[in-house]
PDB file of C-alpha atoms in Angstrom:
ATOM      1  CA  MET B1499     -33.359  31.011   0.360  1.00 90.00           C
ATOM      2  CA  ASP B1500     -35.172  27.873   2.118  1.00 96.00           C
ATOM      3  CA  ALA B1501     -35.256  26.175   5.298  1.00 98.00           C
ATOM      4  CA  ARG B1502     -37.064  22.985   6.624  1.00 98.00           C
ATOM      5  CA  ALA B1503     -39.572  23.527   9.421  1.00 98.00           C
ATOM      6  CA  LEU B1504     -41.704  21.058  11.754  1.00 98.00           C
ATOM      7  CA  TRP B1505     -45.308  20.554  10.878  1.00 98.00           C
ATOM      8  CA  ILE B1506     -48.053  18.680  12.693  1.00 98.00           C
ATOM      9  CA  LEU B1507     -50.631  17.904  10.040  1.00 97.00           C
ATOM     10  CA  LYS B1508     -53.298  16.271  12.085  1.00 97.00           C
ATOM     11  CA  PRO B1509     -53.573  14.994  15.426  1.00 96.00           C
ATOM     12  CA  GLY B1510     -50.718  12.165  15.842  1.00 96.00           C
ATOM     13  CA  GLN B1511     -48.970  12.717  12.605  1.00 97.00           C
ATOM     14  CA  ALA B1512     -45.835  15.272  11.550  1.00 97.00           C
ATOM     15  CA  ARG B1513     -43.739  15.832   9.125  1.00 98.00           C
ATOM     16  CA  ILE B1514     -41.144  18.061   8.041  1.00 98.00           C
ATOM     17  CA  GLY B1515     -41.750  20.582   4.920  1.00 97.00           C
ATOM     18  CA  THR B1516     -39.538  23.004   3.300  1.00 97.00           C
ATOM     19  CA  GLU B1517     -40.546  26.606   3.151  1.00 95.00           C
ATOM     20  CA  THR B1518     -39.462  29.975   1.121  1.00 96.00           C
ATOM     21  CA  LEU B1519     -37.752  32.931   3.686  1.00 97.00           C
ATOM     22  CA  PRO B1520     -37.967  36.449   2.687  1.00 96.00           C
ATOM     23  CA  GLU B1521     -35.008  38.503   2.433  1.00 96.00           C
ATOM     24  CA  PRO B1522     -34.801  40.526   6.458  1.00 97.00           C
ATOM     25  CA  GLY B1523     -36.142  44.064   5.736  1.00 96.00           C
ATOM     26  CA  PRO B1524     -35.577  47.142   7.626  1.00 96.00           C
ATOM     27  CA  GLY B1525     -35.493  46.009  11.266  1.00 96.00           C
ATOM     28  CA  GLU B1526     -35.327  42.205  10.629  1.00 98.00           C
ATOM     29  CA  VAL B1527     -32.956  39.459  11.309  1.00 98.00           C
ATOM     30  CA  ARG B1528     -32.454  35.850   9.746  1.00 98.00           C
ATOM     31  CA  VAL B1529     -31.438  33.610  12.494  1.00 98.00           C
ATOM     32  CA  ARG B1530     -29.848  30.165  11.737  1.00 98.00           C
ATOM     33  CA  ALA B1531     -30.643  27.720  14.036  1.00 98.00           C
ATOM     34  CA  ARG B1532     -28.006  25.945  16.698  1.00 98.00           C
ATOM     35  CA  PHE B1533     -30.373  24.153  19.342  1.00 98.00           C
ATOM     36  CA  GLY B1534     -33.855  24.035  20.207  1.00 98.00           C
ATOM     37  CA  ALA B1535     -35.741  21.609  22.541  1.00 97.00           C
ATOM     38  CA  LEU B1536     -39.460  20.177  22.682  1.00 93.00           C
ATOM     39  CA  SER B1537     -41.769  21.661  25.558  1.00 83.00           C
ATOM     40  CA  ARG B1538     -43.083  17.893  26.248  1.00 79.00           C
ATOM     41  CA  GLY B1539     -45.869  18.826  28.280  1.00 81.00           C
ATOM     42  CA  THR B1540     -47.463  21.237  25.667  1.00 86.00           C
ATOM     43  CA  GLU B1541     -46.145  20.172  22.520  1.00 92.00           C
ATOM     44  CA  ALA B1542     -47.721  16.662  23.757  1.00 91.00           C
ATOM     45  CA  LEU B1543     -51.001  18.185  24.002  1.00 90.00           C
ATOM     46  CA  VAL B1544     -50.902  19.951  20.401  1.00 95.00           C
ATOM     47  CA  PHE B1545     -49.798  17.010  18.883  1.00 96.00           C
ATOM     48  CA  GLN B1546     -52.285  15.201  20.032  1.00 95.00           C
ATOM     49  CA  GLY B1547     -55.412  17.451  19.200  1.00 95.00           C
ATOM     50  CA  LYS B1548     -55.865  17.936  22.513  1.00 92.00           C
ATOM     51  CA  VAL B1549     -56.547  21.742  22.836  1.00 92.00           C
ATOM     52  CA  PRO B1550     -59.634  22.102  23.345  1.00 91.00           C
ATOM     53  CA  PRO B1551     -61.409  24.796  21.038  1.00 93.00           C
ATOM     54  CA  SER B1552     -62.261  27.655  23.428  1.00 92.00           C
ATOM     55  CA  GLN B1553     -57.973  27.812  24.476  1.00 90.00           C
ATOM     56  CA  HIS B1554     -57.112  27.994  20.008  1.00 94.00           C
ATOM     57  CA  GLN B1555     -56.360  31.720  20.688  1.00 93.00           C
ATOM     58  CA  ALA B1556     -55.187  31.571  24.399  1.00 88.00           C
ATOM     59  CA  MET B1557     -52.599  28.582  23.178  1.00 90.00           C
ATOM     60  CA  ARG B1558     -51.210  30.340  19.954  1.00 94.00           C
ATOM     61  CA  ALA B1559     -47.341  30.436  20.089  1.00 93.00           C
ATOM     62  CA  PRO B1560     -46.172  33.928  19.095  1.00 94.00           C
ATOM     63  CA  PHE B1561     -45.015  32.520  15.604  1.00 97.00           C
ATOM     64  CA  GLN B1562     -47.051  29.708  14.811  1.00 97.00           C
ATOM     65  CA  ALA B1563     -48.566  29.276  11.303  1.00 97.00           C
ATOM     66  CA  GLY B1564     -51.500  27.430  10.952  1.00 97.00           C
ATOM     67  CA  VAL B1565     -54.589  26.771  13.575  1.00 96.00           C
ATOM     68  CA  PHE B1566     -55.140  23.976  15.427  1.00 97.00           C
ATOM     69  CA  PRO B1567     -55.471  20.976  15.343  1.00 96.00           C
ATOM     70  CA  GLY B1568     -53.755  21.320  12.511  1.00 96.00           C
ATOM     71  CA  PRO B1569     -51.883  21.761   9.837  1.00 97.00           C
ATOM     72  CA  VAL B1570     -49.753  23.802  12.492  1.00 98.00           C
ATOM     73  CA  LYS B1571     -46.308  24.535  12.942  1.00 98.00           C
ATOM     74  CA  TYR B1572     -45.903  25.335  16.657  1.00 97.00           C
ATOM     75  CA  GLY B1573     -42.815  25.136  19.196  1.00 96.00           C
ATOM     76  CA  TYR B1574     -41.188  28.383  21.300  1.00 96.00           C
ATOM     77  CA  ILE B1575     -37.600  27.157  21.802  1.00 97.00           C
ATOM     78  CA  ASN B1576     -35.166  27.535  19.392  1.00 98.00           C
ATOM     79  CA  VAL B1577     -31.638  28.925  19.804  1.00 98.00           C
ATOM     80  CA  GLY B1578     -29.767  30.481  16.964  1.00 98.00           C
ATOM     81  CA  THR B1579     -27.102  32.445  15.097  1.00 98.00           C
ATOM     82  CA  VAL B1580     -28.363  36.149  13.480  1.00 98.00           C
ATOM     83  CA  GLU B1581     -26.518  36.320  10.148  1.00 97.00           C
ATOM     84  CA  ALA B1582     -28.598  39.060   8.501  1.00 97.00           C
ATOM     85  CA  GLY B1583     -30.077  42.264  10.249  1.00 97.00           C
ATOM     86  CA  PRO B1584     -28.576  44.974  12.533  1.00 97.00           C
ATOM     87  CA  GLU B1585     -24.768  45.337  13.364  1.00 96.00           C
ATOM     88  CA  ALA B1586     -24.984  45.368  16.963  1.00 96.00           C
ATOM     89  CA  LEU B1587     -26.675  41.587  16.199  1.00 98.00           C
ATOM     90  CA  LEU B1588     -24.758  39.810  13.827  1.00 97.00           C
ATOM     91  CA  GLY B1589     -22.996  37.361  14.654  1.00 97.00           C
ATOM     92  CA  ARG B1590     -24.438  37.166  18.479  1.00 98.00           C
ATOM     93  CA  ASP B1591     -26.209  34.368  19.618  1.00 98.00           C
ATOM     94  CA  VAL B1592     -30.082  34.529  20.115  1.00 98.00           C
ATOM     95  CA  PHE B1593     -33.498  33.078  22.087  1.00 98.00           C
ATOM     96  CA  CYS B1594     -36.592  33.282  20.297  1.00 98.00           C
ATOM     97  CA  LEU B1595     -40.521  31.996  21.025  1.00 96.00           C
ATOM     98  CA  PHE B1596     -39.749  30.409  17.198  1.00 98.00           C
ATOM     99  CA  PRO B1597     -41.200  26.888  16.368  1.00 98.00           C
ATOM    100  CA  HIS B1598     -38.645  24.023  14.878  1.00 98.00           C
ATOM    101  CA  GLN B1599     -37.101  25.666  12.181  1.00 98.00           C
ATOM    102  CA  THR B1600     -33.378  25.311  10.669  1.00 98.00           C
ATOM    103  CA  ALA B1601     -33.640  29.199   9.792  1.00 98.00           C
ATOM    104  CA  TYR B1602     -36.162  32.358  10.348  1.00 98.00           C
ATOM    105  CA  VAL B1603     -37.041  36.005   9.782  1.00 98.00           C
ATOM    106  CA  VAL B1604     -38.351  37.157  12.798  1.00 98.00           C
ATOM    107  CA  PRO B1605     -37.744  41.658  13.635  1.00 98.00           C
ATOM    108  CA  ALA B1606     -34.854  42.143  15.455  1.00 98.00           C
ATOM    109  CA  THR B1607     -36.984  42.818  18.988  1.00 97.00           C
ATOM    110  CA  ALA B1608     -37.940  39.589  18.926  1.00 97.00           C
ATOM    111  CA  VAL B1609     -34.749  37.849  19.648  1.00 98.00           C
ATOM    112  CA  THR B1610     -32.907  37.991  23.437  1.00 97.00           C
ATOM    113  CA  PRO B1611     -29.380  37.814  23.043  1.00 98.00           C
ATOM    114  CA  LEU B1612     -27.585  35.101  24.667  1.00 98.00           C
ATOM    115  CA  PRO B1613     -25.492  36.627  27.949  1.00 97.00           C
ATOM    116  CA  GLU B1614     -21.534  36.247  26.955  1.00 94.00           C
ATOM    117  CA  SER B1615     -21.022  33.012  28.914  1.00 96.00           C
ATOM    118  CA  LEU B1616     -24.172  31.160  28.621  1.00 98.00           C
ATOM    119  CA  PRO B1617     -23.381  28.055  26.509  1.00 98.00           C
ATOM    120  CA  PRO B1618     -26.624  28.080  23.669  1.00 98.00           C
ATOM    121  CA  GLU B1619     -26.969  24.193  24.170  1.00 98.00           C
ATOM    122  CA  ARG B1620     -28.279  25.498  27.631  1.00 98.00           C
ATOM    123  CA  ALA B1621     -29.777  28.084  26.436  1.00 98.00           C
ATOM    124  CA  VAL B1622     -32.380  25.884  25.259  1.00 98.00           C
ATOM    125  CA  LEU B1623     -34.253  26.198  28.700  1.00 98.00           C
ATOM    126  CA  ALA B1624     -35.176  29.748  28.229  1.00 97.00           C
ATOM    127  CA  ALA B1625     -38.803  29.426  27.564  1.00 95.00           C
ATOM    128  CA  ASN B1626     -39.202  26.757  30.992  1.00 96.00           C
ATOM    129  CA  MET B1627     -36.730  28.904  33.398  1.00 98.00           C
ATOM    130  CA  GLU B1628     -39.665  31.648  32.271  1.00 97.00           C
ATOM    131  CA  THR B1629     -41.861  29.854  33.308  1.00 96.00           C
ATOM    132  CA  ALA B1630     -40.711  29.120  36.603  1.00 98.00           C
ATOM    133  CA  LEU B1631     -39.747  32.311  37.303  1.00 98.00           C
ATOM    134  CA  ASN B1632     -43.533  33.608  36.755  1.00 98.00           C
ATOM    135  CA  VAL B1633     -44.680  30.397  39.081  1.00 98.00           C
ATOM    136  CA  VAL B1634     -42.313  32.014  41.774  1.00 98.00           C
ATOM    137  CA  TRP B1635     -43.205  35.455  41.077  1.00 98.00           C
ATOM    138  CA  ASP B1636     -47.285  34.056  41.469  1.00 98.00           C
ATOM    139  CA  SER B1637     -46.295  32.238  44.456  1.00 98.00           C
ATOM    140  CA  ALA B1638     -44.862  35.032  46.496  1.00 97.00           C
ATOM    141  CA  ALA B1639     -42.362  32.875  48.360  1.00 98.00           C
ATOM    142  CA  ARG B1640     -41.107  33.879  51.305  1.00 98.00           C
ATOM    143  CA  PRO B1641     -37.564  33.783  53.483  1.00 98.00           C
ATOM    144  CA  GLY B1642     -38.213  30.723  55.475  1.00 98.00           C
ATOM    145  CA  ASP B1643     -40.982  29.233  53.896  1.00 98.00           C
ATOM    146  CA  ARG B1644     -41.428  25.424  53.978  1.00 98.00           C
ATOM    147  CA  ILE B1645     -42.296  24.497  50.027  1.00 98.00           C
ATOM    148  CA  ALA B1646     -42.853  21.428  48.076  1.00 98.00           C
ATOM    149  CA  VAL B1647     -42.968  21.512  44.190  1.00 98.00           C
ATOM    150  CA  VAL B1648     -45.102  18.504  43.298  1.00 98.00           C
ATOM    151  CA  GLY B1649     -43.913  17.489  39.798  1.00 97.00           C
ATOM    152  CA  ALA B1650     -40.101  17.090  38.884  1.00 97.00           C
ATOM    153  CA  GLY B1651     -40.641  17.693  35.460  1.00 95.00           C
ATOM    154  CA  VAL B1652     -38.160  20.756  33.763  1.00 96.00           C
ATOM    155  CA  VAL B1653     -40.621  23.305  34.837  1.00 96.00           C
ATOM    156  CA  GLY B1654     -41.238  21.852  38.623  1.00 97.00           C
ATOM    157  CA  CYS B1655     -37.528  21.537  39.031  1.00 98.00           C
ATOM    158  CA  LEU B1656     -36.416  25.243  37.734  1.00 98.00           C
ATOM    159  CA  VAL B1657     -38.846  26.394  40.371  1.00 98.00           C
ATOM    160  CA  ALA B1658     -37.703  24.164  42.939  1.00 98.00           C
ATOM    161  CA  ARG B1659     -34.001  25.024  41.930  1.00 98.00           C
ATOM    162  CA  LEU B1660     -35.181  29.127  42.000  1.00 98.00           C
ATOM    163  CA  ALA B1661     -37.240  28.743  45.424  1.00 98.00           C
ATOM    164  CA  GLY B1662     -34.180  26.543  46.950  1.00 98.00           C
ATOM    165  CA  ARG B1663     -32.081  29.756  46.531  1.00 97.00           C
ATOM    166  CA  ILE B1664     -34.712  32.188  48.196  1.00 98.00           C
ATOM    167  CA  PRO B1665     -32.391  31.999  51.810  1.00 98.00           C
ATOM    168  CA  GLY B1666     -34.078  29.865  55.066  1.00 98.00           C
ATOM    169  CA  CYS B1667     -36.320  28.014  52.530  1.00 98.00           C
ATOM    170  CA  THR B1668     -36.709  24.659  52.915  1.00 98.00           C
ATOM    171  CA  VAL B1669     -37.802  23.204  49.377  1.00 98.00           C
ATOM    172  CA  THR B1670     -39.112  19.353  48.485  1.00 98.00           C
ATOM    173  CA  LEU B1671     -39.150  18.091  45.575  1.00 98.00           C
ATOM    174  CA  VAL B1672     -42.185  15.565  45.098  1.00 98.00           C
ATOM    175  CA  ASP B1673     -42.211  12.971  42.195  1.00 98.00           C
ATOM    176  CA  THR B1674     -43.360   9.558  41.776  1.00 97.00           C
ATOM    177  CA  ASP B1675     -40.109   8.730  39.997  1.00 96.00           C
ATOM    178  CA  PRO B1676     -37.328   7.808  42.543  1.00 97.00           C
ATOM    179  CA  GLY B1677     -34.894   8.166  40.179  1.00 95.00           C
ATOM    180  CA  ARG B1678     -35.378  12.336  40.206  1.00 97.00           C
ATOM    181  CA  ALA B1679     -34.007  11.788  43.983  1.00 98.00           C
ATOM    182  CA  ALA B1680     -30.469  12.464  41.869  1.00 98.00           C
ATOM    183  CA  ILE B1681     -31.733  15.762  40.132  1.00 98.00           C
ATOM    184  CA  ALA B1682     -33.129  16.856  43.167  1.00 98.00           C
ATOM    185  CA  ALA B1683     -29.709  16.123  45.079  1.00 98.00           C
ATOM    186  CA  ALA B1684     -27.794  18.388  42.378  1.00 98.00           C
ATOM    187  CA  LEU B1685     -30.560  21.352  42.206  1.00 98.00           C
ATOM    188  CA  GLY B1686     -29.609  21.095  46.419  1.00 98.00           C
ATOM    189  CA  VAL B1687     -33.150  20.864  47.460  1.00 98.00           C
ATOM    190  CA  GLY B1688     -34.674  17.427  49.070  1.00 98.00           C
ATOM    191  CA  PHE B1689     -36.817  14.861  47.141  1.00 98.00           C
ATOM    192  CA  ALA B1690     -39.955  12.497  48.715  1.00 98.00           C
ATOM    193  CA  LEU B1691     -42.288  10.127  46.831  1.00 98.00           C
ATOM    194  CA  PRO B1692     -45.665  11.207  47.421  1.00 98.00           C
ATOM    195  CA  PRO B1693     -46.563   8.857  50.171  1.00 97.00           C
ATOM    196  CA  ASP B1694     -43.260  10.261  52.050  1.00 98.00           C
ATOM    197  CA  ALA B1695     -43.518  14.319  51.162  1.00 98.00           C
ATOM    198  CA  PRO B1696     -43.815  16.244  54.263  1.00 98.00           C
ATOM    199  CA  GLY B1697     -47.182  17.715  54.877  1.00 97.00           C
ATOM    200  CA  ASP B1698     -47.997  21.252  56.977  1.00 98.00           C
ATOM    201  CA  GLN B1699     -46.532  23.332  53.830  1.00 98.00           C
ATOM    202  CA  ASP B1700     -46.273  26.987  53.883  1.00 98.00           C
ATOM    203  CA  LEU B1701     -46.681  26.930  50.201  1.00 98.00           C
ATOM    204  CA  VAL B1702     -46.928  24.069  47.827  1.00 98.00           C
ATOM    205  CA  ILE B1703     -46.765  24.591  43.729  1.00 98.00           C
ATOM    206  CA  HIS B1704     -48.006  21.944  40.725  1.00 98.00           C
ATOM    207  CA  ALA B1705     -46.296  21.608  38.422  1.00 97.00           C
ATOM    208  CA  SER B1706     -46.804  16.900  37.073  1.00 95.00           C
ATOM    209  CA  GLY B1707     -49.919  17.890  34.685  1.00 91.00           C
ATOM    210  CA  ASN B1708     -51.166  14.667  36.345  1.00 92.00           C
ATOM    211  CA  PRO B1709     -54.890  15.774  38.611  1.00 92.00           C
ATOM    212  CA  LYS B1710     -53.371  12.813  40.647  1.00 94.00           C
ATOM    213  CA  GLY B1711     -50.833  15.435  41.775  1.00 95.00           C
ATOM    214  CA  ALA B1712     -52.869  18.200  42.166  1.00 95.00           C
ATOM    215  CA  ALA B1713     -54.670  15.776  45.163  1.00 95.00           C
ATOM    216  CA  THR B1714     -51.017  15.588  46.100  1.00 97.00           C
ATOM    217  CA  ALA B1715     -50.539  19.046  46.257  1.00 97.00           C
ATOM    218  CA  LEU B1716     -53.859  20.000  48.202  1.00 96.00           C
ATOM    219  CA  GLY B1717     -52.463  17.219  51.186  1.00 96.00           C
ATOM    220  CA  LEU B1718     -49.433  18.278  51.351  1.00 98.00           C
ATOM    221  CA  ALA B1719     -50.455  22.045  52.497  1.00 98.00           C
ATOM    222  CA  GLY B1720     -50.915  23.605  55.791  1.00 97.00           C
ATOM    223  CA  VAL B1721     -53.597  25.784  57.361  1.00 98.00           C
ATOM    224  CA  GLU B1722     -53.879  29.366  54.858  1.00 97.00           C
ATOM    225  CA  ALA B1723     -51.808  27.976  52.958  1.00 98.00           C
ATOM    226  CA  MET B1724     -51.301  28.909  49.241  1.00 97.00           C
ATOM    227  CA  VAL B1725     -51.709  25.852  46.637  1.00 98.00           C
ATOM    228  CA  VAL B1726     -50.093  27.420  43.031  1.00 98.00           C
ATOM    229  CA  GLU B1727     -51.377  25.379  40.019  1.00 97.00           C
ATOM    230  CA  ALA B1728     -49.061  25.116  37.149  1.00 96.00           C
ATOM    231  CA  SER B1729     -50.136  22.459  34.949  1.00 93.00           C
ATOM    232  CA  TRP B1730     -52.130  22.825  32.092  1.00 87.00           C
ATOM    233  CA  TYR B1731     -54.501  19.950  31.107  1.00 85.00           C
ATOM    234  CA  GLY B1732     -55.131  21.304  28.031  1.00 78.00           C
ATOM    235  CA  GLY B1733     -59.134  19.300  28.089  1.00 78.00           C
ATOM    236  CA  THR B1734     -59.023  16.874  30.235  1.00 81.00           C
ATOM    237  CA  PRO B1735     -61.407  16.786  33.294  1.00 86.00           C
ATOM    238  CA  VAL B1736     -59.885  17.129  36.200  1.00 88.00           C
ATOM    239  CA  LEU B1737     -61.431  15.984  39.654  1.00 88.00           C
ATOM    240  CA  LEU B1738     -60.273  17.926  42.948  1.00 91.00           C
ATOM    241  CA  PRO B1739     -61.054  16.598  46.565  1.00 89.00           C
ATOM    242  CA  LEU B1740     -62.679  20.097  47.146  1.00 91.00           C
ATOM    243  CA  GLY B1741     -63.783  18.516  50.127  1.00 87.00           C
ATOM    244  CA  GLU B1742     -61.965  16.860  53.584  1.00 83.00           C
ATOM    245  CA  ALA B1743     -59.683  19.698  54.752  1.00 87.00           C
ATOM    246  CA  PHE B1744     -59.798  21.946  52.246  1.00 93.00           C
ATOM    247  CA  HIS B1745     -62.360  24.354  53.291  1.00 93.00           C
ATOM    248  CA  SER B1746     -61.121  23.256  57.434  1.00 94.00           C
ATOM    249  CA  ARG B1747     -57.816  24.676  56.483  1.00 95.00           C
ATOM    250  CA  ARG B1748     -58.621  27.667  54.355  1.00 96.00           C
ATOM    251  CA  LEU B1749     -56.311  26.943  51.585  1.00 96.00           C
ATOM    252  CA  THR B1750     -56.368  29.146  48.504  1.00 96.00           C
ATOM    253  CA  LEU B1751     -56.009  27.691  44.675  1.00 96.00           C
ATOM    254  CA  ARG B1752     -54.191  29.833  42.527  1.00 97.00           C
ATOM    255  CA  SER B1753     -53.412  29.358  38.943  1.00 96.00           C
ATOM    256  CA  SER B1754     -50.143  31.024  37.338  1.00 96.00           C
ATOM    257  CA  GLN B1755     -49.680  30.830  33.792  1.00 91.00           C
ATOM    258  CA  VAL B1756     -46.225  32.078  31.662  1.00 93.00           C
ATOM    259  CA  GLY B1757     -48.813  34.117  28.849  1.00 91.00           C
ATOM    260  CA  MET B1758     -49.613  36.724  31.042  1.00 94.00           C
ATOM    261  CA  VAL B1759     -46.255  38.831  34.018  1.00 97.00           C
ATOM    262  CA  ALA B1760     -47.171  37.613  37.652  1.00 97.00           C
ATOM    263  CA  THR B1761     -49.688  40.458  38.720  1.00 95.00           C
ATOM    264  CA  ALA B1762     -47.110  42.430  41.519  1.00 95.00           C
ATOM    265  CA  GLN B1763     -44.357  42.662  38.800  1.00 97.00           C
ATOM    266  CA  ARG B1764     -46.531  43.658  36.139  1.00 96.00           C
ATOM    267  CA  PRO B1765     -46.171  47.482  36.387  1.00 97.00           C
ATOM    268  CA  ARG B1766     -42.606  47.545  36.101  1.00 97.00           C
ATOM    269  CA  TRP B1767     -42.262  44.201  34.040  1.00 98.00           C
ATOM    270  CA  ASP B1768     -42.348  43.648  30.705  1.00 97.00           C
ATOM    271  CA  TYR B1769     -41.669  39.993  28.520  1.00 96.00           C
ATOM    272  CA  ALA B1770     -38.457  41.770  27.475  1.00 95.00           C
ATOM    273  CA  ARG B1771     -37.077  42.186  30.748  1.00 97.00           C
ATOM    274  CA  ARG B1772     -38.829  38.569  31.874  1.00 97.00           C
ATOM    275  CA  MET B1773     -36.842  36.523  29.350  1.00 97.00           C
ATOM    276  CA  ALA B1774     -33.699  38.831  30.034  1.00 96.00           C
ATOM    277  CA  LYS B1775     -33.883  37.340  33.132  1.00 98.00           C
ATOM    278  CA  ALA B1776     -34.451  34.243  32.427  1.00 98.00           C
ATOM    279  CA  LEU B1777     -31.529  33.472  29.929  1.00 98.00           C
ATOM    280  CA  GLU B1778     -29.302  35.296  33.146  1.00 98.00           C
ATOM    281  CA  LEU B1779     -30.480  32.681  35.570  1.00 98.00           C
ATOM    282  CA  LEU B1780     -29.416  29.962  33.027  1.00 98.00           C
ATOM    283  CA  LEU B1781     -26.064  30.770  33.795  1.00 98.00           C
ATOM    284  CA  ASP B1782     -26.091  27.926  36.886  1.00 98.00           C
ATOM    285  CA  PRO B1783     -23.753  25.202  35.728  1.00 98.00           C
ATOM    286  CA  ALA B1784     -25.961  23.076  38.093  1.00 98.00           C
ATOM    287  CA  LEU B1785     -29.265  23.635  35.136  1.00 98.00           C
ATOM    288  CA  ASP B1786     -27.312  20.957  32.558  1.00 98.00           C
ATOM    289  CA  VAL B1787     -28.542  18.120  34.584  1.00 98.00           C
ATOM    290  CA  LEU B1788     -32.037  19.105  33.211  1.00 97.00           C
ATOM    291  CA  VAL B1789     -30.976  17.841  29.217  1.00 96.00           C
ATOM    292  CA  SER B1790     -32.396  14.231  29.360  1.00 91.00           C
ATOM    293  CA  GLY B1791     -31.825  13.540  25.918  1.00 91.00           C
ATOM    294  CA  ASP B1792     -30.660  15.413  22.125  1.00 96.00           C
ATOM    295  CA  CYS B1793     -31.520  14.132  19.103  1.00 97.00           C
ATOM    296  CA  ASP B1794     -31.418  16.110  15.464  1.00 98.00           C
ATOM    297  CA  PHE B1795     -33.558  17.831  13.764  1.00 98.00           C
ATOM    298  CA  ASP B1796     -34.579  15.339  11.304  1.00 97.00           C
ATOM    299  CA  GLU B1797     -35.464  12.573  14.010  1.00 97.00           C
ATOM    300  CA  LEU B1798     -37.616  15.482  15.341  1.00 97.00           C
ATOM    301  CA  PRO B1799     -41.117  13.784  13.833  1.00 97.00           C
ATOM    302  CA  GLU B1800     -40.597   9.955  15.829  1.00 97.00           C
ATOM    303  CA  VAL B1801     -39.172  12.183  18.285  1.00 96.00           C
ATOM    304  CA  LEU B1802     -42.179  13.662  19.175  1.00 95.00           C
ATOM    305  CA  ALA B1803     -44.658  10.871  18.951  1.00 95.00           C
ATOM    306  CA  ARG B1804     -42.540   8.954  21.073  1.00 94.00           C
ATOM    307  CA  LEU B1805     -42.776  11.247  23.888  1.00 93.00           C
ATOM    308  CA  ALA B1806     -46.518  12.279  23.434  1.00 92.00           C
ATOM    309  CA  ALA B1807     -47.170   8.159  23.979  1.00 92.00           C
ATOM    310  CA  ASP B1808     -44.540   7.590  26.932  1.00 88.00           C
ATOM    311  CA  PRO B1809     -42.650  10.701  28.427  1.00 83.00           C
ATOM    312  CA  ALA B1810     -41.514   8.403  30.943  1.00 80.00           C
ATOM    313  CA  GLY B1811     -38.155   9.929  32.400  1.00 83.00           C
ATOM    314  CA  ALA B1812     -37.977  12.067  29.628  1.00 89.00           C
ATOM    315  CA  LEU B1813     -36.847  15.652  31.235  1.00 94.00           C
ATOM    316  CA  CYS B1814     -35.559  18.465  28.169  1.00 95.00           C
ATOM    317  CA  GLN B1815     -35.265  16.396  24.972  1.00 96.00           C
ATOM    318  CA  ARG B1816     -33.016  18.808  23.116  1.00 98.00           C
ATOM    319  CA  ILE B1817     -32.709  19.245  19.614  1.00 98.00           C
ATOM    320  CA  ARG B1818     -29.366  19.822  17.048  1.00 98.00           C
ATOM    321  CA  TYR B1819     -29.832  21.588  14.047  1.00 98.00           C
ATOM    322  CA  PRO B1820     -27.914  20.329  11.025  1.00 96.00           C
ATOM    323  CA  LYS B1821     -24.789  22.648  10.930  1.00 89.00           C
ATOM    324  CA  ASP B1822     -24.898  22.848   7.064  1.00 80.00           C
ATOM    325  CA  GLU B1823     -28.384  24.501   6.642  1.00 76.00           C
TER     326      GLU B1823
END
């Protein structure tokens, strides 16, 4: 049978093409896509050809086809229904780290069944929630901490929601867009514009994707505090103010990236357990506020180009796949 997939042909140009699927073999499933989402930050860098050569291998998606900068089939947010494969999975809605494609065949171990009460429309947040969970693990957030999360994109908002549910923590979401105050309120955390953000924080997590946000994060950290850098800049050089009070406050700057399970959890957690927990954490209706728009699969080339050029105001861009394919 045939399926359709989004390909980035070269930086700045994408199209939808047709592919022929193999029949599922033993231990494989065929999934019919229902919903997806654009990972706005990473996919914008891929679309613009900004993945540095040194990171081509590290940035490969699990089921990526082609190579950077293109042609490449990229993406890792796909929610669908199993229509062929092991009986235990038939008819189940599942999440898979698969690119934007209407149907696909993968090993059964590559799909994670959705909890029964999780709407598939919300499950498109799974990859971002997996990242947010790893960031919180890397941060070693503790009960009672004063925590600032700089950058109210999807990952930043999910980090703030998770941190805000740690007993006694006071969490402030910091962003340059005053419209994000309503999002913060819906997630049960505080909000501040950068000039008004509280200082002397025990923990600061940066997730804005903007070097200016990283500077803001360093400025909010208290003595001996940790700053977790959760943004990824591709090949863009980043200048950080490591003079001034950085040394006198004895700050710790730590990176966090979802490609490896956080160090403290690694002995007992694998990718499958982490993804299952991410889906469980999405049983939170408050997170529906993070979906800022829907588009049809056929609109993807234009929508990706628009969001890469001007992501202002966008959070999770959800994709609806055609029901008759």
